[in-house]
Coordinates of C-alpha atoms in Angstrom, one line a residue:
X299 CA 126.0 -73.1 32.5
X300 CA 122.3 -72.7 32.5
X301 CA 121.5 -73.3 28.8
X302 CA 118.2 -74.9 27.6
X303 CA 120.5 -76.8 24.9
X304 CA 120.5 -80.7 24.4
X305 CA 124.2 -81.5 26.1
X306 CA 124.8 -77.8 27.5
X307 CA 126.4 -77.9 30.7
X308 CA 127.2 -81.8 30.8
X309 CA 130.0 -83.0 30.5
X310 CA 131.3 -85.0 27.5
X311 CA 129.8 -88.3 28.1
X312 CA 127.4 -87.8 30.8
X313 CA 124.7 -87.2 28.3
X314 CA 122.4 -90.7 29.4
X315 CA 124.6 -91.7 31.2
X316 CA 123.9 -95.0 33.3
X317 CA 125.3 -94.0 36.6
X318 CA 123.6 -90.5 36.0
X319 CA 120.4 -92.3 35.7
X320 CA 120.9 -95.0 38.3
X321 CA 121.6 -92.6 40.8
X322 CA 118.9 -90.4 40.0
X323 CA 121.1 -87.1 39.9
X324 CA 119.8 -86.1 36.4
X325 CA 116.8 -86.6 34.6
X326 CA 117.3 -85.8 30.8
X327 CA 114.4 -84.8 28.7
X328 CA 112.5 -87.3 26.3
X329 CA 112.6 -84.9 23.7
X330 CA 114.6 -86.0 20.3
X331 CA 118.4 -85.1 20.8
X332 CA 119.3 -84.0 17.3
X333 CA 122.7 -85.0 16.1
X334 CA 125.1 -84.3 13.2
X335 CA 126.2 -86.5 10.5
X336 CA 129.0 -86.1 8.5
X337 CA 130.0 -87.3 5.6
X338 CA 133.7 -87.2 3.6
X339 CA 133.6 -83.7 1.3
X340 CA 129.8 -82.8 2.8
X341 CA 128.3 -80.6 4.6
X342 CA 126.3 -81.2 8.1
X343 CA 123.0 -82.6 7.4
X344 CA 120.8 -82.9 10.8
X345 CA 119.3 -86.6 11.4
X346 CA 116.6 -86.6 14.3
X347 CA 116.5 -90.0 16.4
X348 CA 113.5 -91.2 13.8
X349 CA 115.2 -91.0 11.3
X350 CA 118.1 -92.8 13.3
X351 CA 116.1 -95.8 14.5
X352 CA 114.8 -96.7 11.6
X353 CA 118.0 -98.1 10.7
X354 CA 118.7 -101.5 11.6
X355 CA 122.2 -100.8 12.8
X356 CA 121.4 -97.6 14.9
X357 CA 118.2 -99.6 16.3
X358 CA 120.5 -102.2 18.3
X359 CA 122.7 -100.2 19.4
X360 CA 119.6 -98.6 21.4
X361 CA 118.6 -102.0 22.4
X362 CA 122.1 -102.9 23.7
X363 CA 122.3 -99.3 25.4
X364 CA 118.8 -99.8 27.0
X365 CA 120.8 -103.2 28.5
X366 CA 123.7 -101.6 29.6
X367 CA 121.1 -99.5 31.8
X368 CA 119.3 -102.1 33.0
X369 CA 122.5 -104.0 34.1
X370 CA 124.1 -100.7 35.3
X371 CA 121.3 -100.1 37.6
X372 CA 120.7 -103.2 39.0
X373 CA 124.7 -103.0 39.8
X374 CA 124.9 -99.4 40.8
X375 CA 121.8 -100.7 43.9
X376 CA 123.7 -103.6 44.9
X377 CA 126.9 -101.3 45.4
X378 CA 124.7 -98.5 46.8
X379 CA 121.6 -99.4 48.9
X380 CA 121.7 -101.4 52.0
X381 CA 119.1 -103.2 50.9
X382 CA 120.9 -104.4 47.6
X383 CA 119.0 -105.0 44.7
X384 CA 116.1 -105.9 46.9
X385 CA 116.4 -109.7 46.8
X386 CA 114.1 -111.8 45.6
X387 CA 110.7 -110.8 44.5
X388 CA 107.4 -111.7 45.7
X389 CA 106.7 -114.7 43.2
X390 CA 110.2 -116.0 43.8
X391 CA 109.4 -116.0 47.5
X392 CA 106.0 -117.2 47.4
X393 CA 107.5 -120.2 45.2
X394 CA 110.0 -120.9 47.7
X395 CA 107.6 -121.1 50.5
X396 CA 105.3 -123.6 48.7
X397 CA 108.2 -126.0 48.0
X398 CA 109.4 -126.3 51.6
X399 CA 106.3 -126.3 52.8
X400 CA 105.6 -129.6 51.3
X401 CA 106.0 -132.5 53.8
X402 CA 108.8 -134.5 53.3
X403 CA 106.6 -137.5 53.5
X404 CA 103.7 -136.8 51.7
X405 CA 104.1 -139.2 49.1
X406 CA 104.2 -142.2 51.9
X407 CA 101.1 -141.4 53.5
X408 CA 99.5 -144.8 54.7
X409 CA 96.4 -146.3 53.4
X410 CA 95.0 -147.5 56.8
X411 CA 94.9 -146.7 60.1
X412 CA 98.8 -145.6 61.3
X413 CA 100.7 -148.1 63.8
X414 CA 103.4 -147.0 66.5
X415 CA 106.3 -148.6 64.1
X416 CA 104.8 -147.0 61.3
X417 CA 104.7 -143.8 62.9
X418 CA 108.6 -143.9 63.9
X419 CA 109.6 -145.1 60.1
X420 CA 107.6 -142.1 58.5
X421 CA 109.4 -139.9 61.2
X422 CA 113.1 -142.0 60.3
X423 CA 113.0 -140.0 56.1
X424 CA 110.0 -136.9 57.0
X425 CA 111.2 -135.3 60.1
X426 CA 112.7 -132.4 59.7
X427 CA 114.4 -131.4 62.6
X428 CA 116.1 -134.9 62.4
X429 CA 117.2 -134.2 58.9
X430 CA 118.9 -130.4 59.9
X431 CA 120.7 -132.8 62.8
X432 CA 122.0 -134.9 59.8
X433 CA 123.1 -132.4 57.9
X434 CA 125.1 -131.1 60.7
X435 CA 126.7 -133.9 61.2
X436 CA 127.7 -133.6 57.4
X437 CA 129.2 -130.6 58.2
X438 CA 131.3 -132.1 60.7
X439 CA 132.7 -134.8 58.8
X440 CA 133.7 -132.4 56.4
X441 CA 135.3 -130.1 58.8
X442 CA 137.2 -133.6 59.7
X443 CA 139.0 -134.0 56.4
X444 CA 139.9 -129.9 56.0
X445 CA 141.9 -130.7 58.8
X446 CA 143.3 -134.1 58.1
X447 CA 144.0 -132.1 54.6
X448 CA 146.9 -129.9 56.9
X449 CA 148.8 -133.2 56.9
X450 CA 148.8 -133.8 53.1
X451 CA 151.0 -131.8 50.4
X452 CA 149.9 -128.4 49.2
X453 CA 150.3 -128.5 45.3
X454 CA 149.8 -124.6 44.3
X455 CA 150.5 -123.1 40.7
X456 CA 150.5 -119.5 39.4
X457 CA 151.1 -118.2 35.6
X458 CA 151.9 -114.8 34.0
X459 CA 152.3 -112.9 30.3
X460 CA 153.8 -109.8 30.7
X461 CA 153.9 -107.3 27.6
X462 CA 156.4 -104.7 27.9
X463 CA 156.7 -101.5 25.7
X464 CA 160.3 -102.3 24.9
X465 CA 163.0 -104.8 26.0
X466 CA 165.4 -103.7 28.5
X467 CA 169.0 -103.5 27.5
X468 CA 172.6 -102.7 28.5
X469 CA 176.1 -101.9 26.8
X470 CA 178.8 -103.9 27.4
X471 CA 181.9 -102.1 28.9
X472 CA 184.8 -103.8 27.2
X473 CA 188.6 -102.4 27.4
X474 CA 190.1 -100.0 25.6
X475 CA 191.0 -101.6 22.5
X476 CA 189.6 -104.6 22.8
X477 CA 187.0 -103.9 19.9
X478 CA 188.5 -102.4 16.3
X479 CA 187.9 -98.4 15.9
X480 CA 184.7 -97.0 15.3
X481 CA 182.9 -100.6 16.5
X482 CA 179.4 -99.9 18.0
X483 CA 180.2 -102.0 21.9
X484 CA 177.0 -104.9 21.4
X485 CA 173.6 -104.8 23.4
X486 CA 172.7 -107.5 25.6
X487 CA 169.1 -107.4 26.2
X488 CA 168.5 -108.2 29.5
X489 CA 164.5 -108.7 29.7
X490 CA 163.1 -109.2 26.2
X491 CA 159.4 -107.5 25.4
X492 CA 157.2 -110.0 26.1
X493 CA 157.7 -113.6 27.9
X494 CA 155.7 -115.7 30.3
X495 CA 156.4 -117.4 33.2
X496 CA 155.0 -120.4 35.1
X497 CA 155.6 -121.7 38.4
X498 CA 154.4 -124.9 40.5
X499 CA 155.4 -125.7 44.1
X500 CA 154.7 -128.7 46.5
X501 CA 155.1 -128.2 50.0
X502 CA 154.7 -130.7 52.5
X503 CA 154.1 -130.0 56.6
X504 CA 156.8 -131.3 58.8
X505 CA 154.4 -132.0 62.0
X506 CA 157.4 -132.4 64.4
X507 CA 155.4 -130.9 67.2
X508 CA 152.4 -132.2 67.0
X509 CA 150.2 -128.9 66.7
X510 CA 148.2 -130.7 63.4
X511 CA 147.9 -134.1 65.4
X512 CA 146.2 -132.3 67.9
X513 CA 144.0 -130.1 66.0
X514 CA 143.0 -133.1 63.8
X515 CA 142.4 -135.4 67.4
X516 CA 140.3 -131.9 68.1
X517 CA 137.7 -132.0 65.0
X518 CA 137.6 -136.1 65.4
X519 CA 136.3 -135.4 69.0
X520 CA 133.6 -132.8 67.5
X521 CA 132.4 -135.2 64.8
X522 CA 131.7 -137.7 67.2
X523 CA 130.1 -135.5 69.8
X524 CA 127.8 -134.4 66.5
X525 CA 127.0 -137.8 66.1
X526 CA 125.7 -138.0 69.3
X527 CA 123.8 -135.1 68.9
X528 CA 122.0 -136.5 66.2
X529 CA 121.1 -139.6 68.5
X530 CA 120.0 -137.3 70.9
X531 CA 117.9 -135.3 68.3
X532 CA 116.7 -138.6 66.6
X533 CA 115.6 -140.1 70.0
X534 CA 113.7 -136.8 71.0
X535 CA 112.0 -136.8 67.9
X536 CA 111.1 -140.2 68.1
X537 CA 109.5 -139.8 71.6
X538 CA 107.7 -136.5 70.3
X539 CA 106.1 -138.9 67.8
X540 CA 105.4 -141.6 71.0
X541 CA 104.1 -138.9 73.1
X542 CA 101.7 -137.3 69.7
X543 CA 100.7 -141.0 69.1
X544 CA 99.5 -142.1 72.9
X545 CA 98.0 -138.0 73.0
X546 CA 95.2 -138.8 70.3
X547 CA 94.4 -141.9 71.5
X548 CA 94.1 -140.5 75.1
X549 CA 92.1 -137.7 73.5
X550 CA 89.6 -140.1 71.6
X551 CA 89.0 -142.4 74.9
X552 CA 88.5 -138.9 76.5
X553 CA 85.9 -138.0 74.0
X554 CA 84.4 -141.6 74.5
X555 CA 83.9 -140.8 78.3
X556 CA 82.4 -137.6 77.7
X557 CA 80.0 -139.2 75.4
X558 CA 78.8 -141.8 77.9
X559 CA 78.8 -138.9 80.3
X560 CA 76.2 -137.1 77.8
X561 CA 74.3 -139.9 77.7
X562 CA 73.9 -140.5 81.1
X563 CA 73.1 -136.6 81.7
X564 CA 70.6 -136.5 79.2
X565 CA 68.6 -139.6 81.0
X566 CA 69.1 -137.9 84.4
X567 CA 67.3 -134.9 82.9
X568 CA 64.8 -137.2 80.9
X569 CA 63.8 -139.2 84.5
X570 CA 64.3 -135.2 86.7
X571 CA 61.7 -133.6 84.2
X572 CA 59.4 -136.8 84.7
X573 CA 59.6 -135.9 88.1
X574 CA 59.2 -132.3 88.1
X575 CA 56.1 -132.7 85.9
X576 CA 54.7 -135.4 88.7
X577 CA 55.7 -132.8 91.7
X578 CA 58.5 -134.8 92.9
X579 CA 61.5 -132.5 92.1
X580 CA 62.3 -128.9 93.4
X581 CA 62.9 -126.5 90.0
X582 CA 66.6 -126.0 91.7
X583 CA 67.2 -129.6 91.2
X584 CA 66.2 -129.9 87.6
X585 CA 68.5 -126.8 86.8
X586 CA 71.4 -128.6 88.2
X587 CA 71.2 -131.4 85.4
X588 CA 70.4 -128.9 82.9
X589 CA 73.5 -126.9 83.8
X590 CA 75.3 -130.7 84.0
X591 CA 74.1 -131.6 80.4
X592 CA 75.0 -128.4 78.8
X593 CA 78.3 -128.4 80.2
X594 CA 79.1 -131.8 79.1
X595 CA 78.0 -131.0 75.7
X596 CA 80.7 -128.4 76.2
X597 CA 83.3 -130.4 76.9
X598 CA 82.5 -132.5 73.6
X599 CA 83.9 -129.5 71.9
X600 CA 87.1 -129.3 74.3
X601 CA 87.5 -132.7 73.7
X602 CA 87.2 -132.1 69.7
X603 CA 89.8 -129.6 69.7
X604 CA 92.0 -131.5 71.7
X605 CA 91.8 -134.7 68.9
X606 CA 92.6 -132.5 66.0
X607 CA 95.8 -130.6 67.8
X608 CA 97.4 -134.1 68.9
X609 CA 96.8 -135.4 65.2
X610 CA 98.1 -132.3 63.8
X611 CA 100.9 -132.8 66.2
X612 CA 101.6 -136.4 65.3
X613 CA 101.6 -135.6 61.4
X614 CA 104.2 -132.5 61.9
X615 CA 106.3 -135.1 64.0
X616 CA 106.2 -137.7 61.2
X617 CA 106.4 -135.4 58.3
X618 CA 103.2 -135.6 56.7
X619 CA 100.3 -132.9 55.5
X620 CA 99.3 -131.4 58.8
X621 CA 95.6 -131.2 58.0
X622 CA 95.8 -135.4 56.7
X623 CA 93.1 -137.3 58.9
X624 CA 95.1 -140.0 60.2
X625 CA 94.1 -142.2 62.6
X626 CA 96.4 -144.6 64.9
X627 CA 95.7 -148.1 66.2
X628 CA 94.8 -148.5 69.9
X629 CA 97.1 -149.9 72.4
X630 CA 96.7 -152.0 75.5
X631 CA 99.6 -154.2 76.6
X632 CA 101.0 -152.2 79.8
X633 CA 105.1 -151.1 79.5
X634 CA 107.8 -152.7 81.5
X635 CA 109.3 -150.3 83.5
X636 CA 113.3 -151.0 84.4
X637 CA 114.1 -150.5 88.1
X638 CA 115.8 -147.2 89.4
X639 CA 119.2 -149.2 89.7
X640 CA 119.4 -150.2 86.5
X641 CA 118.3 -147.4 84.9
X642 CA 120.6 -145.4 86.3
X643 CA 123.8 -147.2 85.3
X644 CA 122.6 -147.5 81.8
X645 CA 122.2 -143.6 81.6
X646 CA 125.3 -142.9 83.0
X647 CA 126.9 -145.1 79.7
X648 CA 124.7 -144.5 77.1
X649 CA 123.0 -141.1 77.0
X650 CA 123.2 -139.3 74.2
X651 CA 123.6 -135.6 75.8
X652 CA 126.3 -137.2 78.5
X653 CA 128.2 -138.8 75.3
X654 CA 128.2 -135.2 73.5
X655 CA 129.7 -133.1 76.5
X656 CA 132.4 -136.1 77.2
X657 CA 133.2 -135.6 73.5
X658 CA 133.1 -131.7 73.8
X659 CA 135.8 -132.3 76.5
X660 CA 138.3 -134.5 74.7
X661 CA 138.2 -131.8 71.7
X662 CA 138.7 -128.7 73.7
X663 CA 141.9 -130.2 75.6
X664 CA 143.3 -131.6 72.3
X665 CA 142.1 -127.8 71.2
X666 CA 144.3 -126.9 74.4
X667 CA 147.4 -129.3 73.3
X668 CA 147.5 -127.8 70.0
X669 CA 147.6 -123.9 71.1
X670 CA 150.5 -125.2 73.5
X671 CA 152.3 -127.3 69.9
X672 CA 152.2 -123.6 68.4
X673 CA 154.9 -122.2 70.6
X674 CA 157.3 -124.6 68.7
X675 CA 158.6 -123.7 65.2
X676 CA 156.4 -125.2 62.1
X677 CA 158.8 -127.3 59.4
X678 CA 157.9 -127.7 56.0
X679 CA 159.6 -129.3 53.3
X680 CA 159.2 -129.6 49.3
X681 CA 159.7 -129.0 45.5
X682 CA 159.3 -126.1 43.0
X683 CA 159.4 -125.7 39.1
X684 CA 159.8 -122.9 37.0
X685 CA 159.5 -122.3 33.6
X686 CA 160.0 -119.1 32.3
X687 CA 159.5 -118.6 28.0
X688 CA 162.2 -115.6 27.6
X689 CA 165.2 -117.2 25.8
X690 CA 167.8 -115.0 27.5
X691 CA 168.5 -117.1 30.1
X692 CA 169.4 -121.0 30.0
X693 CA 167.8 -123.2 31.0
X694 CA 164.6 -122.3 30.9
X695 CA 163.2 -124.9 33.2
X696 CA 164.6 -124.7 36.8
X697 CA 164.0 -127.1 39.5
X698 CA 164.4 -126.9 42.8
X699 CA 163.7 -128.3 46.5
X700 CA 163.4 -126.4 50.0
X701 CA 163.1 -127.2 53.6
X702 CA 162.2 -124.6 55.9
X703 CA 159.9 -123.4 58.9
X704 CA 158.2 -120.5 60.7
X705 CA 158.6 -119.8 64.2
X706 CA 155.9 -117.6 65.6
X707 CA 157.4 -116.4 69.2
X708 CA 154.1 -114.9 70.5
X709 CA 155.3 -111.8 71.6
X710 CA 151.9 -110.5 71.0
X711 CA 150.8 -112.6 74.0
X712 CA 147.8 -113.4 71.7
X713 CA 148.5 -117.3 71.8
X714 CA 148.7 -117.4 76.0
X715 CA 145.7 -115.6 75.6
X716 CA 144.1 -118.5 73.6
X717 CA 145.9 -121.1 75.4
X718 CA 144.5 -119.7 78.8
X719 CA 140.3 -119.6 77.3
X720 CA 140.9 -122.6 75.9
X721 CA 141.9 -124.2 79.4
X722 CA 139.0 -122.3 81.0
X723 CA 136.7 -123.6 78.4
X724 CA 137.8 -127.2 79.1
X725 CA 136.9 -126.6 83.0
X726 CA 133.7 -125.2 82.2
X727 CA 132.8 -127.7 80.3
X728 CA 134.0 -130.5 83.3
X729 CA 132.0 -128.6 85.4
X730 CA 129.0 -129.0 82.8
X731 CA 129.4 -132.9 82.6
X732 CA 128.8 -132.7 86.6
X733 CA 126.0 -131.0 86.4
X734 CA 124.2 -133.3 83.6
X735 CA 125.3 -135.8 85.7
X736 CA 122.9 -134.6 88.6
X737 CA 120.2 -133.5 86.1
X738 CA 120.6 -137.1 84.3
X739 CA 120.1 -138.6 87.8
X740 CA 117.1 -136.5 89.1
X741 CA 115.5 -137.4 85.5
X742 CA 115.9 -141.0 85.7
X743 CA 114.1 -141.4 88.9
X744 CA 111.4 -139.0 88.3
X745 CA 110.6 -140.6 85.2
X746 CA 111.0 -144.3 86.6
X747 CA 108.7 -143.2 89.3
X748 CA 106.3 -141.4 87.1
X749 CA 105.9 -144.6 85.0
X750 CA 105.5 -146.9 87.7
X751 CA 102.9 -144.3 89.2
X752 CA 101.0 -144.1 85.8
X753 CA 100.6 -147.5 85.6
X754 CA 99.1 -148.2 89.4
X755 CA 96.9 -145.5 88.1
X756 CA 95.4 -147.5 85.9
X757 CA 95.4 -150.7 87.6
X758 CA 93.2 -148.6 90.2
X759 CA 91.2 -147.3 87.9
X760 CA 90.1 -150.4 86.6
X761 CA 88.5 -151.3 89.5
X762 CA 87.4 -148.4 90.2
X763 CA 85.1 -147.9 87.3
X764 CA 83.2 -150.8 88.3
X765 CA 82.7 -149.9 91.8
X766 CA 81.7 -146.0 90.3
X767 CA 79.2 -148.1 88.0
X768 CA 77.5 -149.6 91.3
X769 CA 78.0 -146.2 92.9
X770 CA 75.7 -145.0 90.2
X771 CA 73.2 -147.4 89.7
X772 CA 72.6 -147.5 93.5
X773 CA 71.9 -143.2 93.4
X774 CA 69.4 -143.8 90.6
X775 CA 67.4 -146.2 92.8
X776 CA 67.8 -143.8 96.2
X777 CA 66.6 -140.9 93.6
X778 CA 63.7 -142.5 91.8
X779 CA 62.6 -143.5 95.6
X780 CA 63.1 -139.7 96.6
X781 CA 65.8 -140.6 98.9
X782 CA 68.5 -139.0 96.9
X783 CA 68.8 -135.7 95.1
X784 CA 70.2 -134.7 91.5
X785 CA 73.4 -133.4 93.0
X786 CA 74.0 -137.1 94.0
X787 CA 73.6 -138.4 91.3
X788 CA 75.5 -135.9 89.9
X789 CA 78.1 -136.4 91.6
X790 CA 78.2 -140.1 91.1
X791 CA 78.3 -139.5 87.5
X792 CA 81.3 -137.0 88.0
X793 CA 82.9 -140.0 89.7
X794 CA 82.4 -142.3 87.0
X795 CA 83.3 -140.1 84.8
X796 CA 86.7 -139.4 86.2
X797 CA 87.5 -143.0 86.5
X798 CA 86.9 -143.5 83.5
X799 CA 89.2 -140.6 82.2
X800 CA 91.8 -142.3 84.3
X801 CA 91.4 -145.5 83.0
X802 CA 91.6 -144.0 79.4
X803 CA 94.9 -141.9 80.0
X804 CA 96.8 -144.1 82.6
X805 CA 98.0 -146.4 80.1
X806 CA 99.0 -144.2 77.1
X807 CA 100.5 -141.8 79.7
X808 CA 102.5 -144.8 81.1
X809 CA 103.4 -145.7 77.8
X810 CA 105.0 -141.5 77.1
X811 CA 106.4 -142.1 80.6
X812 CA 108.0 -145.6 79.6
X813 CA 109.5 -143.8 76.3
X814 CA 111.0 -141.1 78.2
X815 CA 112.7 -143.1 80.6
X816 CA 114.2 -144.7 77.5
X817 CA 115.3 -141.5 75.8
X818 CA 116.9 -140.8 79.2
X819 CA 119.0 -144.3 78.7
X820 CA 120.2 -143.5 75.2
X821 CA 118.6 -146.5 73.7
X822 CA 116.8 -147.3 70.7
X823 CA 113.1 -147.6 71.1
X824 CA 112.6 -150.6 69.4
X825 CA 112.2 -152.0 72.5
X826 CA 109.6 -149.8 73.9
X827 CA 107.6 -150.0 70.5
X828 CA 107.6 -153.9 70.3
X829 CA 105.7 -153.5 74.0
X830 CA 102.8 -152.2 72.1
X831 CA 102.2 -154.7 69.8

């Protein structure tokens, strides 16, 4: 039908319709639909939808109509798009990104200058990959008592009201003159109209194989290999926050060098022009400390840049505003370092990674045990009540008690399947535990050595700043006699300089090393903190 009509061609009901207008199949015209109203003994009288709204009555109904579309709509994308109703909007989003962007620590940020400790206690509430590793160690613990929960009784209850059209009935069949003539034989309603019916039952698991021990031994095992996860994950945050801390300090004794270097380029230039201008020194020779001077100045900005990405570093690690200026307290007791011996059999009991896979290995062969438990028959064992409110039957509370089982025979071959994977798994992960073992080993000693290293490093370097100090003062002299040239004293300068850079990194990166080594043990780092005190 291709009429211009209001309503011709639509079908009875689909005239603004919410489904027609949610999925855009139809749009209908914003012109006034006109509509009849009649009244008892009248004639039609036409009513235009003016003359409609302004009643109060007719006026809500619009308003709830224009809420059934809105809600229809929104339901109609969810059900429809991939997309869905398109999630949440831009505000929303923008909202939620400002409130986990806060630092967790923000409201502890220290009045003065930030110690070690301090550091590792900000770190401890504000870090948040060590809060994700505490929540999914809440996760396991949880997953612990669903399964201890297999061992407890199942109390389950279900309730129905049933209305029937008509009760159900049947004639009694009695013999042949049994009832006096012309006697109507009785009804006996066998299911009245309307009754309800509740049930409760109690079922308790009969472990008699041992499948639930098992499986409860199994998420145990997992818990505590999350737990040592989270030592792990604690520990490596706590040495990202040691290695941040002993960074900036290294960057601002860096950036003390370079200044001293500056300084002592720009009075190499100041006494090389004095010379030039007296016709002592060859052009070539004062453009070498130029380039010197300018590229130290450079390397003020390097050094700069390198401050400001080990603080933001250290204030992610702890927790706090990224951008906060903080400055740490300067260290200079040197680490002990434990000997390779030592450190080894510590590792081997304590690490946290080592502990995990050693867990992961008792859960997947109690994992194993149960899947092996399932070929036996499960027995379970309880009580029921009934209750039913139809008078037809006495009485109309029935108790009982049960005691049965299930016996899955795994024809399906499913369960040797499982059985087999979860054997492999449990040999992979043996296999795994060797090879941390090696890894563990090869760690411990290159760290150990690394330490020891760091810290010769800087024992050499202490003297060796002193003899560069000589070394320099001695080119001066040969070059204000003409007996030495700027790239000398250039490069005793470059000498000095990298002593000192030595001197000023050796120790903090002993320290990182000394921290490290620790992580490697599985110990806390109190230890390693109260050395920098």
């Amino acid at each position: 039908m291709r009429g211009r009509g209001a309503g011709r061609g639509v079908p009875p009901g689909r005239v603004g319709s919410p489904a027609v207008e949610c999925f855009g199949r139809r749009s209908l015209p914003s012109a006034a639909v006109v509509r009849a109203r009649l009244r008892p003994g009248g004639t039609p009288h036409p009513a235009t939808c003016a003359a409609a709204l302004a009643r109060p009555a007719w006026g809500g109904g619009v308003l709830a109509l224009c809420v059934l579309l809105a809600v229809g709509c929104a339901t109609a994308a969810r059900l429809t798009r991939v997309e869905g109703d398109g999630g949440w909007s831009a505000a929303r989003r923008a909202e939620e990104v400002a409130r986990l962007a806060a630092s967790p620590s923000a409201e502890a940020v220290p009045a003065g200058p930030l110690t070690l400790t301090a550091a590792l206690a900000l770190a401890a509430r504000g870090n948040r990959r060590i809060a994700e590793a505490e929540e999914q160690l809440e996760v396991a613990r949880a997953r612990v008592w669903e399964t201890r929960g297999r061992l407890l009784p199942a109390t389950t209850g279900s309730g129905r009201y049933t209305w029937y059209t008509d009760p159900q009935t049947t004639r009694v069949v009695l013999p042949p003159g049994l009832l006096p003539a012309g006697t109507t034989p009785p009804a006996v309603i066998v299911r009245q109209a309307e009754f309800g019916v509740v049930n409760g039952t109690l079922r308790l698991p009969l472990d008699l194989s041992g499948e639930l021990q098992h499986t409860l031994a199994a998420a145990q095992a997992g818990y505590r290999g999350e737990r040592a996860r989270l030592w792990a994950t604690r520990l490596a945050e706590q040495v990202r926050v040691i290695r941040a801390y002993f960074q900036l300090l290294e960057a601002e004794r860096l950036a003390e060098v370079t200044e001293q270097t500056i300084a002592t380029d720009r009075q190499q230039l100041a006494n090389a022009e004095q010379r030039f201008a007296a016709g002592r020194l060859t052009k070539n020779e004062l453009l070498v400390v130029q380039v010197a001077l300018r590229n130290a100045e450079e390397q003020r900005l390097q050094r700069a840049l390198a401050i400001d990405q080990a603080r933001w570093a250290l204030n992610q690690a702890v927790g706090l505003p990224v951008d906060l200026p903080s400055e740490v307290v300067d260290v200079h007791e040197r680490p002990a370092v434990p000997a390779t011996d030592e450190a080894l059999r510590l590792a081997r009991a304590t690490n946290p990674v080592l502990v995990a896979l050693l867990e992961e290995q008792q859960r997947l062969e109690e994992t194993a045990r149960a899947l092996v438990s399932s070929r036996l028959p499960r027995f379970d064992a309880g009580g029921a009540i009934d209750y039913s409110s139809a008078t037809i039957v006495q009485p109309q509370r029935v108790g009982s008690g049960f005691v049965g089982f299930t016996w899955d025979l795994g024809t399906d071959t499913r369960r040797e399947a499982e059985i087999a994977a979860a054997r492999h798994e449990a040999s992979q992960n043996r296999i795994a535990v060797g090879r941390e073992l090696d890894e563990l080993e090869a760690a411990v000693r290159t760290t150990q050595r690394a330490a020891e290293e760091r810290l010769a490093a800087a024992a050499a370097a202490e003297a060796g700043v002193a003899q560069a100090e000589e070394n320099l003062r001695i080119r001066r002299q040969q070059f204000d006699a003409g007996r030495a040239t700027s790239d000398d004293v250039l490069d005793a300068e470059a000498l000095l300089a990298g002593q000192r850079a030595t001197r000023a990194g050796a120790l903090y990166q002993a320290h990182t090393r000394r921290a490290e080594l620790q992580e490697l043990l599985g110990l806390p780092l109190d230890d390693v903190v109260g050395e920098t005190r």
